[in-house]
Amino acid sequence: RGGKLFGVNASASYRRNVANLPTTFRLNLANLIETDYLTQSVVQLRDGSPRHVHLYGQPRTFSLTASTQLSGQWILPMAAVR
């Protein structure tokens, strides 16, 4: 008997200014509902016994990232040449 055929992933993002810099926070969730192992196939060995070949599912993972965009405000102005 086989397992589920697909996984469910989700993501959410939130933007706000941190220290006057535009910052994005992202939360990614992979494999939310899959808890079973998937049966890929069943083969018959030479002695006639069945052999189940299992493909292990992706583990449930969570990741939280933050990214910011630095603007030109950090570049020092060049001195005027006379």
mmCIF file of C-alpha atoms in Angstrom:
data_model
loop_
_atom_site.group_PDB
_atom_site.id
_atom_site.type_symbol
_atom_site.label_atom_id
_atom_site.label_comp_id
_atom_site.label_asym_id
_atom_site.label_seq_id
_atom_site.Cartn_x
_atom_site.Cartn_y
_atom_site.Cartn_z
ATOM 1 C CA ARG A 1 0.000 0.000 0.000
ATOM 2 C CA GLY A 2 1.455 3.343 -1.023
ATOM 3 C CA GLY A 3 1.625 6.556 0.934
ATOM 4 C CA LYS A 4 0.621 10.091 0.033
ATOM 5 C CA LEU A 5 1.531 11.403 -3.398
ATOM 6 C CA PHE A 6 2.467 15.006 -2.630
ATOM 7 C CA GLY A 7 3.579 17.298 0.180
ATOM 8 C CA VAL A 8 2.259 20.661 1.322
ATOM 9 C CA ASN A 9 4.547 23.669 1.727
ATOM 10 C CA ALA A 10 3.766 27.186 2.958
ATOM 11 C CA SER A 11 5.515 30.531 3.206
ATOM 12 C CA ALA A 12 4.798 33.948 4.651
ATOM 13 C CA SER A 13 6.663 37.239 4.506
ATOM 14 C CA TYR A 14 6.523 40.491 6.438
ATOM 15 C CA ARG A 15 8.135 43.815 5.494
ATOM 16 C CA ARG A 16 9.023 46.683 7.789
ATOM 17 C CA ASN A 17 11.753 49.239 8.359
ATOM 18 C CA VAL A 18 14.448 48.326 10.859
ATOM 19 C CA ALA A 19 16.909 51.138 11.657
ATOM 20 C CA ASN A 20 15.446 53.039 8.672
ATOM 21 C CA LEU A 21 16.349 50.176 6.306
ATOM 22 C CA PRO A 22 13.670 48.200 4.423
ATOM 23 C CA THR A 23 13.762 44.685 5.898
ATOM 24 C CA THR A 24 11.875 41.546 4.847
ATOM 25 C CA PHE A 25 11.284 38.572 7.149
ATOM 26 C CA ARG A 26 10.352 35.241 5.536
ATOM 27 C CA LEU A 27 9.060 32.060 7.161
ATOM 28 C CA ASN A 28 9.142 28.888 5.041
ATOM 29 C CA LEU A 29 7.534 25.617 6.103
ATOM 30 C CA ALA A 30 8.199 22.463 4.099
ATOM 31 C CA ASN A 31 6.304 19.177 4.313
ATOM 32 C CA LEU A 32 3.533 20.280 6.661
ATOM 33 C CA ILE A 33 1.311 17.179 6.638
ATOM 34 C CA GLU A 34 3.427 14.279 5.365
ATOM 35 C CA THR A 35 4.313 11.856 8.146
ATOM 36 C CA ASP A 36 4.361 8.519 6.286
ATOM 37 C CA TYR A 37 7.045 6.992 4.164
ATOM 38 C CA LEU A 38 6.242 6.584 0.492
ATOM 39 C CA THR A 39 6.357 3.107 -1.021
ATOM 40 C CA GLN A 40 8.115 3.464 -4.338
ATOM 41 C CA SER A 41 7.736 -0.098 -5.566
ATOM 42 C CA VAL A 42 7.457 -3.760 -4.636
ATOM 43 C CA VAL A 43 9.763 -6.283 -6.288
ATOM 44 C CA GLN A 44 9.890 -10.043 -6.055
ATOM 45 C CA LEU A 45 13.146 -11.657 -4.948
ATOM 46 C CA ARG A 46 14.484 -14.949 -6.388
ATOM 47 C CA ASP A 47 12.998 -16.935 -3.525
ATOM 48 C CA GLY A 48 9.564 -15.438 -4.309
ATOM 49 C CA SER A 49 9.364 -13.165 -1.285
ATOM 50 C CA PRO A 50 8.286 -9.570 -1.844
ATOM 51 C CA ARG A 51 10.718 -6.723 -1.256
ATOM 52 C CA HIS A 52 9.281 -3.264 -0.570
ATOM 53 C CA VAL A 53 11.480 -0.418 -1.803
ATOM 54 C CA HIS A 54 10.781 2.724 0.241
ATOM 55 C CA LEU A 55 11.494 6.299 -0.701
ATOM 56 C CA TYR A 56 11.804 8.276 2.492
ATOM 57 C CA GLY A 57 9.822 11.497 2.494
ATOM 58 C CA GLN A 58 11.283 14.950 2.955
ATOM 59 C CA PRO A 59 11.540 15.853 6.653
ATOM 60 C CA ARG A 60 9.387 18.658 8.021
ATOM 61 C CA THR A 61 11.539 21.791 8.017
ATOM 62 C CA PHE A 62 11.124 25.377 9.142
ATOM 63 C CA SER A 63 13.321 28.296 8.105
ATOM 64 C CA LEU A 64 13.195 31.948 9.082
ATOM 65 C CA THR A 65 15.263 34.482 7.133
ATOM 66 C CA ALA A 66 15.699 38.226 7.269
ATOM 67 C CA SER A 67 17.071 40.372 4.468
ATOM 68 C CA THR A 68 17.654 44.069 4.163
ATOM 69 C CA GLN A 69 18.505 46.449 1.370
ATOM 70 C CA LEU A 70 21.341 48.868 1.933
ATOM 71 C CA SER A 71 20.893 52.067 -0.005
ATOM 72 C CA GLY A 72 23.446 54.623 -1.162
ATOM 73 C CA GLN A 73 23.304 56.444 2.157
ATOM 74 C CA TRP A 74 26.427 54.581 3.299
ATOM 75 C CA ILE A 75 28.564 55.901 0.428
ATOM 76 C CA LEU A 76 30.757 58.800 1.472
ATOM 77 C CA PRO A 77 30.455 61.869 -0.765
ATOM 78 C CA MET A 78 33.478 62.574 -2.930
ATOM 79 C CA ALA A 79 35.424 65.770 -2.293
ATOM 80 C CA ALA A 80 35.037 68.414 -4.983
ATOM 81 C CA VAL A 81 38.018 68.730 -7.263
ATOM 82 C CA ARG A 82 39.203 72.317 -7.846
#
